[in-house]
mmCIF file of C-alpha atoms in Angstrom:
data_model
loop_
_atom_site.group_PDB
_atom_site.id
_atom_site.type_symbol
_atom_site.label_atom_id
_atom_site.label_comp_id
_atom_site.label_asym_id
_atom_site.label_seq_id
_atom_site.Cartn_x
_atom_site.Cartn_y
_atom_site.Cartn_z
ATOM 1 C CA UNK A 28 149.279 -176.594 82.429
ATOM 2 C CA UNK A 29 146.663 -176.851 79.687
ATOM 3 C CA UNK A 30 143.062 -176.138 80.603
ATOM 4 C CA UNK A 31 141.938 -178.851 78.158
ATOM 5 C CA UNK A 32 142.894 -182.486 77.640
ATOM 6 C CA UNK A 33 141.440 -185.824 76.619
ATOM 7 C CA UNK A 34 141.115 -189.027 78.613
ATOM 8 C CA UNK A 35 139.537 -192.261 77.429
ATOM 9 C CA UNK A 36 138.090 -190.391 74.448
ATOM 10 C CA UNK A 37 136.425 -187.732 76.626
ATOM 11 C CA UNK A 38 137.353 -184.110 75.973
ATOM 12 C CA UNK A 39 137.862 -182.298 79.276
ATOM 13 C CA UNK A 40 137.572 -178.517 79.267
ATOM 14 C CA UNK A 41 138.063 -175.484 81.542
ATOM 15 C CA UNK A 42 140.033 -177.530 84.027
ATOM 16 C CA UNK A 43 141.449 -174.483 85.790
ATOM 17 C CA UNK A 44 138.055 -173.106 86.828
ATOM 18 C CA UNK A 45 137.075 -173.088 90.513
ATOM 19 C CA UNK A 46 134.554 -175.819 91.166
ATOM 20 C CA UNK A 47 132.174 -173.677 93.266
ATOM 21 C CA UNK A 48 132.407 -171.007 95.942
ATOM 22 C CA UNK A 49 134.201 -172.444 98.943
ATOM 23 C CA UNK A 50 135.201 -175.635 97.145
ATOM 24 C CA UNK A 51 138.935 -175.088 97.658
ATOM 25 C CA UNK A 52 139.233 -177.138 94.476
ATOM 26 C CA UNK A 53 139.194 -176.714 90.720
ATOM 27 C CA UNK A 54 137.425 -178.696 88.055
ATOM 28 C CA UNK A 55 140.763 -180.462 87.446
ATOM 29 C CA UNK A 56 140.807 -181.554 91.094
ATOM 30 C CA UNK A 57 137.355 -183.071 90.619
ATOM 31 C CA UNK A 58 138.318 -184.822 87.380
ATOM 32 C CA UNK A 59 141.603 -186.118 88.812
ATOM 33 C CA UNK A 60 139.900 -187.429 91.933
ATOM 34 C CA UNK A 61 137.067 -189.179 90.097
ATOM 35 C CA UNK A 62 139.557 -190.682 87.648
ATOM 36 C CA UNK A 63 141.710 -191.944 90.520
ATOM 37 C CA UNK A 64 138.787 -193.619 92.306
ATOM 38 C CA UNK A 65 136.890 -194.784 89.216
ATOM 39 C CA UNK A 66 137.712 -198.421 89.955
ATOM 40 C CA UNK A 67 136.044 -198.069 93.355
ATOM 41 C CA UNK A 68 133.216 -195.621 92.576
ATOM 42 C CA UNK A 69 131.951 -197.145 89.318
ATOM 43 C CA UNK A 70 131.052 -200.482 91.009
ATOM 44 C CA UNK A 71 128.862 -198.476 93.432
ATOM 45 C CA UNK A 72 127.054 -196.864 90.474
ATOM 46 C CA UNK A 73 127.004 -199.575 87.812
ATOM 47 C CA UNK A 74 123.594 -200.839 86.763
ATOM 48 C CA UNK A 75 121.726 -198.241 88.838
ATOM 49 C CA UNK A 76 119.682 -195.324 87.425
ATOM 50 C CA UNK A 77 121.946 -192.424 88.365
ATOM 51 C CA UNK A 78 121.043 -188.993 89.671
ATOM 52 C CA UNK A 79 123.850 -186.446 89.883
ATOM 53 C CA UNK A 80 124.132 -182.978 91.372
ATOM 54 C CA UNK A 81 125.870 -180.560 89.034
ATOM 55 C CA UNK A 82 127.148 -177.103 89.762
ATOM 56 C CA UNK A 83 127.651 -174.807 86.772
ATOM 57 C CA UNK A 84 129.526 -171.530 87.007
ATOM 58 C CA UNK A 85 127.378 -168.761 88.389
ATOM 59 C CA UNK A 86 124.422 -171.068 89.088
ATOM 60 C CA UNK A 87 123.038 -172.866 92.108
ATOM 61 C CA UNK A 88 123.618 -176.647 92.270
ATOM 62 C CA UNK A 89 120.853 -178.728 90.712
ATOM 63 C CA UNK A 90 119.991 -182.418 90.603
ATOM 64 C CA UNK A 91 119.952 -183.979 87.150
ATOM 65 C CA UNK A 92 118.087 -187.214 86.545
ATOM 66 C CA UNK A 93 117.004 -186.971 82.917
ATOM 67 C CA UNK A 94 119.963 -187.090 80.545
ATOM 68 C CA UNK A 95 120.373 -183.985 78.346
ATOM 69 C CA UNK A 96 119.950 -184.239 74.588
ATOM 70 C CA UNK A 97 123.668 -183.737 73.971
ATOM 71 C CA UNK A 98 124.601 -186.881 75.937
ATOM 72 C CA UNK A 99 126.992 -189.035 73.847
ATOM 73 C CA UNK A 100 125.402 -192.157 72.369
ATOM 74 C CA UNK A 101 127.894 -194.411 74.166
ATOM 75 C CA UNK A 102 126.500 -193.461 77.589
ATOM 76 C CA UNK A 103 124.256 -196.352 78.614
ATOM 77 C CA UNK A 104 120.812 -195.399 79.798
ATOM 78 C CA UNK A 105 117.601 -196.824 81.193
ATOM 79 C CA UNK A 106 114.094 -195.376 80.944
ATOM 80 C CA UNK A 107 112.109 -195.284 84.176
ATOM 81 C CA UNK A 108 108.537 -194.130 84.697
ATOM 82 C CA UNK A 109 108.390 -191.378 87.340
ATOM 83 C CA UNK A 110 105.117 -191.419 89.271
ATOM 84 C CA UNK A 111 105.626 -187.974 90.808
ATOM 85 C CA UNK A 112 106.099 -186.179 87.493
ATOM 86 C CA UNK A 113 104.034 -188.650 85.445
ATOM 87 C CA UNK A 114 106.642 -188.986 82.723
ATOM 88 C CA UNK A 115 109.441 -191.213 81.520
ATOM 89 C CA UNK A 116 112.941 -190.295 82.668
ATOM 90 C CA UNK A 117 116.099 -191.348 80.842
ATOM 91 C CA UNK A 118 118.677 -192.097 83.529
ATOM 92 C CA UNK A 119 122.326 -192.776 82.896
ATOM 93 C CA UNK A 120 123.935 -196.046 83.866
ATOM 94 C CA UNK A 121 127.469 -195.121 84.889
ATOM 95 C CA UNK A 122 129.032 -198.466 84.123
ATOM 96 C CA UNK A 123 132.563 -197.434 83.165
ATOM 97 C CA UNK A 124 135.369 -194.905 83.620
ATOM 98 C CA UNK A 125 134.553 -193.145 80.346
ATOM 99 C CA UNK A 126 131.023 -192.306 81.487
ATOM 100 C CA UNK A 127 132.303 -191.111 84.875
ATOM 101 C CA UNK A 128 134.797 -188.805 83.147
ATOM 102 C CA UNK A 129 132.021 -187.425 80.944
ATOM 103 C CA UNK A 130 129.968 -186.623 84.057
ATOM 104 C CA UNK A 131 133.012 -185.007 85.653
ATOM 105 C CA UNK A 132 133.403 -182.750 82.632
ATOM 106 C CA UNK A 133 129.733 -181.819 83.030
ATOM 107 C CA UNK A 134 130.659 -180.618 86.540
ATOM 108 C CA UNK A 135 128.683 -183.407 88.159
ATOM 109 C CA UNK A 136 130.049 -183.332 91.699
ATOM 110 C CA UNK A 137 127.672 -185.618 93.611
ATOM 111 C CA UNK A 138 126.654 -189.163 92.606
ATOM 112 C CA UNK A 139 123.382 -190.506 94.030
ATOM 113 C CA UNK A 140 122.400 -194.052 92.964
ATOM 114 C CA UNK A 141 119.240 -195.770 94.233
ATOM 115 C CA UNK A 142 119.360 -198.816 96.479
ATOM 116 C CA UNK A 143 118.209 -201.202 93.743
ATOM 117 C CA UNK A 144 119.582 -202.156 90.354
ATOM 118 C CA UNK A 145 117.722 -201.108 87.209
ATOM 119 C CA UNK A 146 117.339 -204.770 86.301
ATOM 120 C CA UNK A 147 115.550 -205.565 89.578
ATOM 121 C CA UNK A 148 113.979 -202.445 91.106
ATOM 122 C CA UNK A 149 111.683 -204.492 93.348
ATOM 123 C CA UNK A 150 114.569 -205.954 95.377
ATOM 124 C CA UNK A 151 117.034 -203.453 96.919
ATOM 125 C CA UNK A 152 120.602 -204.546 97.470
ATOM 126 C CA UNK A 153 120.954 -202.660 100.771
ATOM 127 C CA UNK A 154 118.986 -200.926 103.456
ATOM 128 C CA UNK A 155 120.388 -197.626 104.733
ATOM 129 C CA UNK A 156 120.186 -195.583 107.911
ATOM 130 C CA UNK A 157 120.974 -191.919 107.314
ATOM 131 C CA UNK A 158 122.143 -190.372 110.598
ATOM 132 C CA UNK A 159 122.384 -186.609 111.076
ATOM 133 C CA UNK A 160 123.347 -184.658 114.193
ATOM 134 C CA UNK A 161 121.027 -181.863 115.353
ATOM 135 C CA UNK A 162 121.475 -178.404 113.852
ATOM 136 C CA UNK A 163 124.907 -177.188 114.946
ATOM 137 C CA UNK A 164 125.597 -180.491 116.720
ATOM 138 C CA UNK A 165 128.962 -182.259 116.522
ATOM 139 C CA UNK A 166 129.854 -185.131 114.244
ATOM 140 C CA UNK A 167 130.528 -187.174 117.386
ATOM 141 C CA UNK A 168 126.790 -187.174 118.149
ATOM 142 C CA UNK A 169 126.078 -188.857 114.799
ATOM 143 C CA UNK A 170 128.852 -191.341 115.541
ATOM 144 C CA UNK A 171 127.313 -192.222 118.913
ATOM 145 C CA UNK A 172 123.943 -192.793 117.236
ATOM 146 C CA UNK A 173 125.600 -194.959 114.570
ATOM 147 C CA UNK A 174 126.878 -197.229 117.336
ATOM 148 C CA UNK A 175 123.281 -197.549 118.570
ATOM 149 C CA UNK A 176 122.251 -198.663 115.096
ATOM 150 C CA UNK A 177 125.049 -201.202 115.041
ATOM 151 C CA UNK A 178 123.949 -202.542 118.440
ATOM 152 C CA UNK A 179 120.385 -202.850 117.163
ATOM 153 C CA UNK A 180 121.672 -204.702 114.109
ATOM 154 C CA UNK A 181 123.763 -207.059 116.232
ATOM 155 C CA UNK A 182 120.814 -207.801 118.491
ATOM 156 C CA UNK A 183 118.970 -209.313 115.517
ATOM 157 C CA UNK A 184 121.937 -211.039 113.887
ATOM 158 C CA UNK A 185 122.777 -208.406 111.276
ATOM 159 C CA UNK A 186 125.755 -206.153 110.599
ATOM 160 C CA UNK A 187 126.538 -203.201 108.382
ATOM 161 C CA UNK A 188 129.276 -200.923 107.133
ATOM 162 C CA UNK A 189 129.553 -197.226 107.927
ATOM 163 C CA UNK A 190 130.817 -194.235 105.981
ATOM 164 C CA UNK A 191 130.862 -190.509 106.436
ATOM 165 C CA UNK A 192 128.049 -188.933 104.456
ATOM 166 C CA UNK A 193 130.350 -186.229 103.136
ATOM 167 C CA UNK A 194 128.108 -183.759 104.912
ATOM 168 C CA UNK A 195 127.318 -183.623 108.653
ATOM 169 C CA UNK A 196 126.571 -187.236 109.462
ATOM 170 C CA UNK A 197 127.080 -190.870 108.599
ATOM 171 C CA UNK A 198 125.398 -193.605 106.564
ATOM 172 C CA UNK A 199 125.060 -197.190 107.779
ATOM 173 C CA UNK A 200 124.592 -199.675 104.916
ATOM 174 C CA UNK A 201 123.257 -203.174 105.516
ATOM 175 C CA UNK A 202 123.596 -205.621 102.585
ATOM 176 C CA UNK A 203 120.526 -207.619 101.606
ATOM 177 C CA UNK A 204 120.296 -211.089 100.117
ATOM 178 C CA UNK A 205 118.601 -210.085 96.853
ATOM 179 C CA UNK A 206 115.281 -211.677 97.786
ATOM 180 C CA UNK A 207 113.901 -208.950 100.056
ATOM 181 C CA UNK A 208 110.975 -207.002 98.612
ATOM 182 C CA UNK A 209 111.280 -203.240 98.670
ATOM 183 C CA UNK A 210 108.388 -202.732 101.079
ATOM 184 C CA UNK A 211 109.843 -205.282 103.509
ATOM 185 C CA UNK A 212 113.256 -203.599 103.349
ATOM 186 C CA UNK A 213 111.609 -200.245 104.049
ATOM 187 C CA UNK A 214 109.718 -201.748 106.985
ATOM 188 C CA UNK A 215 112.892 -203.291 108.399
ATOM 189 C CA UNK A 216 114.623 -199.914 108.170
ATOM 190 C CA UNK A 217 111.823 -198.294 110.200
ATOM 191 C CA UNK A 218 112.013 -201.037 112.822
ATOM 192 C CA UNK A 219 115.789 -200.773 113.000
ATOM 193 C CA UNK A 220 115.522 -197.024 113.640
ATOM 194 C CA UNK A 221 112.901 -197.590 116.337
ATOM 195 C CA UNK A 222 115.030 -200.226 118.060
ATOM 196 C CA UNK A 223 118.116 -197.980 117.981
ATOM 197 C CA UNK A 224 116.062 -195.107 119.398
ATOM 198 C CA UNK A 225 114.858 -197.305 122.262
ATOM 199 C CA UNK A 226 118.477 -198.103 123.192
ATOM 200 C CA UNK A 227 119.073 -194.446 124.090
ATOM 201 C CA UNK A 228 116.060 -192.153 123.597
ATOM 202 C CA UNK A 229 117.981 -189.274 125.161
ATOM 203 C CA UNK A 230 120.410 -189.332 122.230
ATOM 204 C CA UNK A 231 118.486 -190.487 119.158
ATOM 205 C CA UNK A 232 115.065 -189.862 117.671
ATOM 206 C CA UNK A 233 113.011 -191.053 114.730
ATOM 207 C CA UNK A 234 110.911 -187.855 114.735
ATOM 208 C CA UNK A 235 110.643 -186.749 111.113
ATOM 209 C CA UNK A 236 109.367 -183.246 111.945
ATOM 210 C CA UNK A 237 112.407 -181.155 112.840
ATOM 211 C CA UNK A 238 110.721 -179.236 115.673
ATOM 212 C CA UNK A 239 109.935 -182.530 117.410
ATOM 213 C CA UNK A 240 113.551 -183.705 117.629
ATOM 214 C CA UNK A 241 114.464 -181.715 120.747
ATOM 215 C CA UNK A 242 118.135 -181.442 119.860
ATOM 216 C CA UNK A 243 118.596 -185.179 119.328
ATOM 217 C CA UNK A 244 120.300 -187.084 116.523
ATOM 218 C CA UNK A 245 117.875 -187.953 113.716
ATOM 219 C CA UNK A 246 117.707 -191.565 112.564
ATOM 220 C CA UNK A 247 116.321 -191.188 109.054
ATOM 221 C CA UNK A 248 114.691 -194.435 107.959
ATOM 222 C CA UNK A 249 113.200 -193.012 104.754
ATOM 223 C CA UNK A 250 116.079 -193.939 102.456
ATOM 224 C CA UNK A 251 114.066 -196.764 100.969
ATOM 225 C CA UNK A 252 112.054 -197.578 97.882
ATOM 226 C CA UNK A 253 113.179 -195.323 95.062
ATOM 227 C CA UNK A 254 115.219 -193.022 97.301
ATOM 228 C CA UNK A 255 118.845 -192.315 96.454
ATOM 229 C CA UNK A 256 121.899 -191.972 98.707
ATOM 230 C CA UNK A 257 125.271 -190.364 98.044
ATOM 231 C CA UNK A 258 127.552 -193.209 96.999
ATOM 232 C CA UNK A 259 130.681 -194.208 98.843
ATOM 233 C CA UNK A 260 133.541 -192.101 97.420
ATOM 234 C CA UNK A 261 131.145 -189.479 96.018
ATOM 235 C CA UNK A 262 132.235 -185.857 96.493
ATOM 236 C CA UNK A 263 129.728 -183.469 98.038
ATOM 237 C CA UNK A 264 128.976 -179.816 97.306
ATOM 238 C CA UNK A 265 130.109 -178.565 100.690
ATOM 239 C CA UNK A 266 132.922 -176.261 101.802
ATOM 240 C CA UNK A 267 136.226 -177.936 100.975
ATOM 241 C CA UNK A 268 134.538 -180.510 98.702
ATOM 242 C CA UNK A 269 134.476 -183.418 101.156
ATOM 243 C CA UNK A 270 133.995 -187.010 100.087
ATOM 244 C CA UNK A 271 131.712 -189.709 101.499
ATOM 245 C CA UNK A 272 134.342 -192.069 102.867
ATOM 246 C CA UNK A 273 134.290 -195.574 104.411
ATOM 247 C CA UNK A 274 135.499 -195.878 108.000
ATOM 248 C CA UNK A 275 136.044 -199.070 110.037
ATOM 249 C CA UNK A 276 133.743 -199.251 113.040
ATOM 250 C CA UNK A 277 136.648 -199.330 115.467
ATOM 251 C CA UNK A 278 138.053 -196.107 113.952
ATOM 252 C CA UNK A 279 134.786 -194.200 113.700
ATOM 253 C CA UNK A 280 135.073 -192.382 117.048
ATOM 254 C CA UNK A 281 138.382 -190.805 115.996
ATOM 255 C CA UNK A 282 137.371 -190.073 112.383
ATOM 256 C CA UNK A 283 137.493 -186.518 111.074
ATOM 257 C CA UNK A 284 135.008 -186.153 108.176
ATOM 258 C CA UNK A 285 136.816 -183.019 107.021
ATOM 259 C CA UNK A 286 139.947 -185.065 106.340
ATOM 260 C CA UNK A 287 138.364 -186.776 103.330
ATOM 261 C CA UNK A 288 138.239 -184.384 100.361
ATOM 262 C CA UNK A 289 138.744 -184.534 96.604
ATOM 263 C CA UNK A 290 142.333 -183.443 97.226
ATOM 264 C CA UNK A 291 143.178 -185.994 99.909
ATOM 265 C CA UNK A 292 140.899 -189.047 99.671
ATOM 266 C CA UNK A 293 142.522 -190.803 96.725
ATOM 267 C CA UNK A 294 145.894 -190.749 98.467
ATOM 268 C CA UNK A 295 144.379 -192.252 101.596
ATOM 269 C CA UNK A 296 143.017 -195.187 99.588
ATOM 270 C CA UNK A 297 146.294 -196.304 97.991
ATOM 271 C CA UNK A 298 145.285 -199.454 96.077
ATOM 272 C CA UNK A 299 142.491 -200.526 98.448
ATOM 273 C CA UNK A 300 138.696 -200.433 98.247
ATOM 274 C CA UNK A 301 137.725 -200.204 101.922
ATOM 275 C CA UNK A 302 133.983 -199.989 101.203
ATOM 276 C CA UNK A 303 134.097 -203.426 99.570
ATOM 277 C CA UNK A 304 136.390 -204.748 102.301
ATOM 278 C CA UNK A 305 134.248 -203.449 105.187
ATOM 279 C CA UNK A 306 130.868 -204.540 103.812
ATOM 280 C CA UNK A 307 129.745 -207.679 105.673
ATOM 281 C CA UNK A 308 128.107 -210.648 104.003
ATOM 282 C CA UNK A 309 124.408 -210.307 103.276
ATOM 283 C CA UNK A 310 121.986 -212.110 105.580
ATOM 284 C CA UNK A 311 118.212 -212.561 105.384
ATOM 285 C CA UNK A 312 116.231 -209.996 107.352
ATOM 286 C CA UNK A 313 114.700 -211.433 110.550
ATOM 287 C CA UNK A 314 110.949 -211.918 110.191
ATOM 288 C CA UNK A 315 110.238 -210.147 113.477
ATOM 289 C CA UNK A 316 112.151 -207.048 112.352
ATOM 290 C CA UNK A 317 110.127 -206.852 109.151
ATOM 291 C CA UNK A 318 106.867 -207.507 110.978
ATOM 292 C CA UNK A 319 107.594 -204.772 113.533
ATOM 293 C CA UNK A 320 108.395 -202.328 110.763
ATOM 294 C CA UNK A 321 105.067 -202.913 109.062
ATOM 295 C CA UNK A 322 103.349 -201.677 112.231
ATOM 296 C CA UNK A 323 105.296 -198.375 112.125
ATOM 297 C CA UNK A 324 103.839 -195.599 109.942
ATOM 298 C CA UNK A 325 105.947 -194.316 107.042
ATOM 299 C CA UNK A 326 107.644 -191.217 108.456
ATOM 300 C CA UNK A 327 107.077 -188.894 105.519
ATOM 301 C CA UNK A 328 103.409 -189.789 105.250
ATOM 302 C CA UNK A 329 102.873 -189.506 108.994
ATOM 303 C CA UNK A 330 104.674 -186.135 109.045
ATOM 304 C CA UNK A 331 102.547 -184.835 106.162
ATOM 305 C CA UNK A 332 99.316 -185.688 107.971
ATOM 306 C CA UNK A 333 100.629 -184.293 111.255
ATOM 307 C CA UNK A 334 101.703 -181.088 109.524
ATOM 308 C CA UNK A 335 98.216 -180.644 108.108
ATOM 309 C CA UNK A 336 96.674 -181.341 111.513
ATOM 310 C CA UNK A 337 98.882 -178.747 113.195
ATOM 311 C CA UNK A 338 98.175 -176.167 110.505
ATOM 312 C CA UNK A 339 94.470 -176.758 110.900
ATOM 313 C CA UNK A 340 94.743 -176.377 114.691
ATOM 314 C CA UNK A 341 96.628 -173.100 114.326
ATOM 315 C CA UNK A 342 93.963 -171.746 111.968
ATOM 316 C CA UNK A 343 91.226 -172.709 114.410
ATOM 317 C CA UNK A 344 93.063 -171.056 117.304
ATOM 318 C CA UNK A 345 93.802 -167.913 115.304
#
């Protein structure tokens, strides 16, 4: 089998190379998988400033936001001002199969779009709860916490879809109506996490500082604003190259996240797009949920101040 070929005008090279240590997959496996799911993955990426995680031979994985100079002119792009680095960043808009294949040839394994479209960054299309089990904890713990989040959603008239993260946990996505401001969506996410935590505080926690979690499942409400999340169907740079995969709620307890990989996931999909099928209709966020969230401090900011306070206390004691 040739190590080079061309698809949709994109030259694909070194297809026989291992993808990364422990991947149990080659670059061809990545290309073939992304090509097979392009009709499902591209709609998750289209119109959104895309960050990817690439893994080059002999190097550690790195996140790429700014497009390299050698990017083909047919790759659509959008320029976004980055406050943290105080510079303009040229992001790709992965709006078609050809662009996805080009990224695959660049050994872009992970695909992380933001929650808002480039055309309307002030109004996210979804809010997201990122749920991770404690260090060394089982996937089933994250599943149990996801059910808490779903109960909290149901209690205020909302619903969401769930997928494996492709790593240790799960992501719950809640569609928004297109009129919700980013700060209100972020507030609602904080309130949703707090309400889920209150349903079973022995299982779940919103504590951002790891040492404060006491072996509980972390409900991460910080995937808001300009944050990105691994897209449904995105591979991950983990042993076996797993894929973030949609799961019906009534099948989540029995799901095996290791079963969804770049070598198996496309075959499990057949001709379906379960992420689109499982996503409920968007509903307006309840005013009380948003109002509650605005009373809850932003976790990262609160953790930063608490970290400084603890460091100061240790210095004073020492």
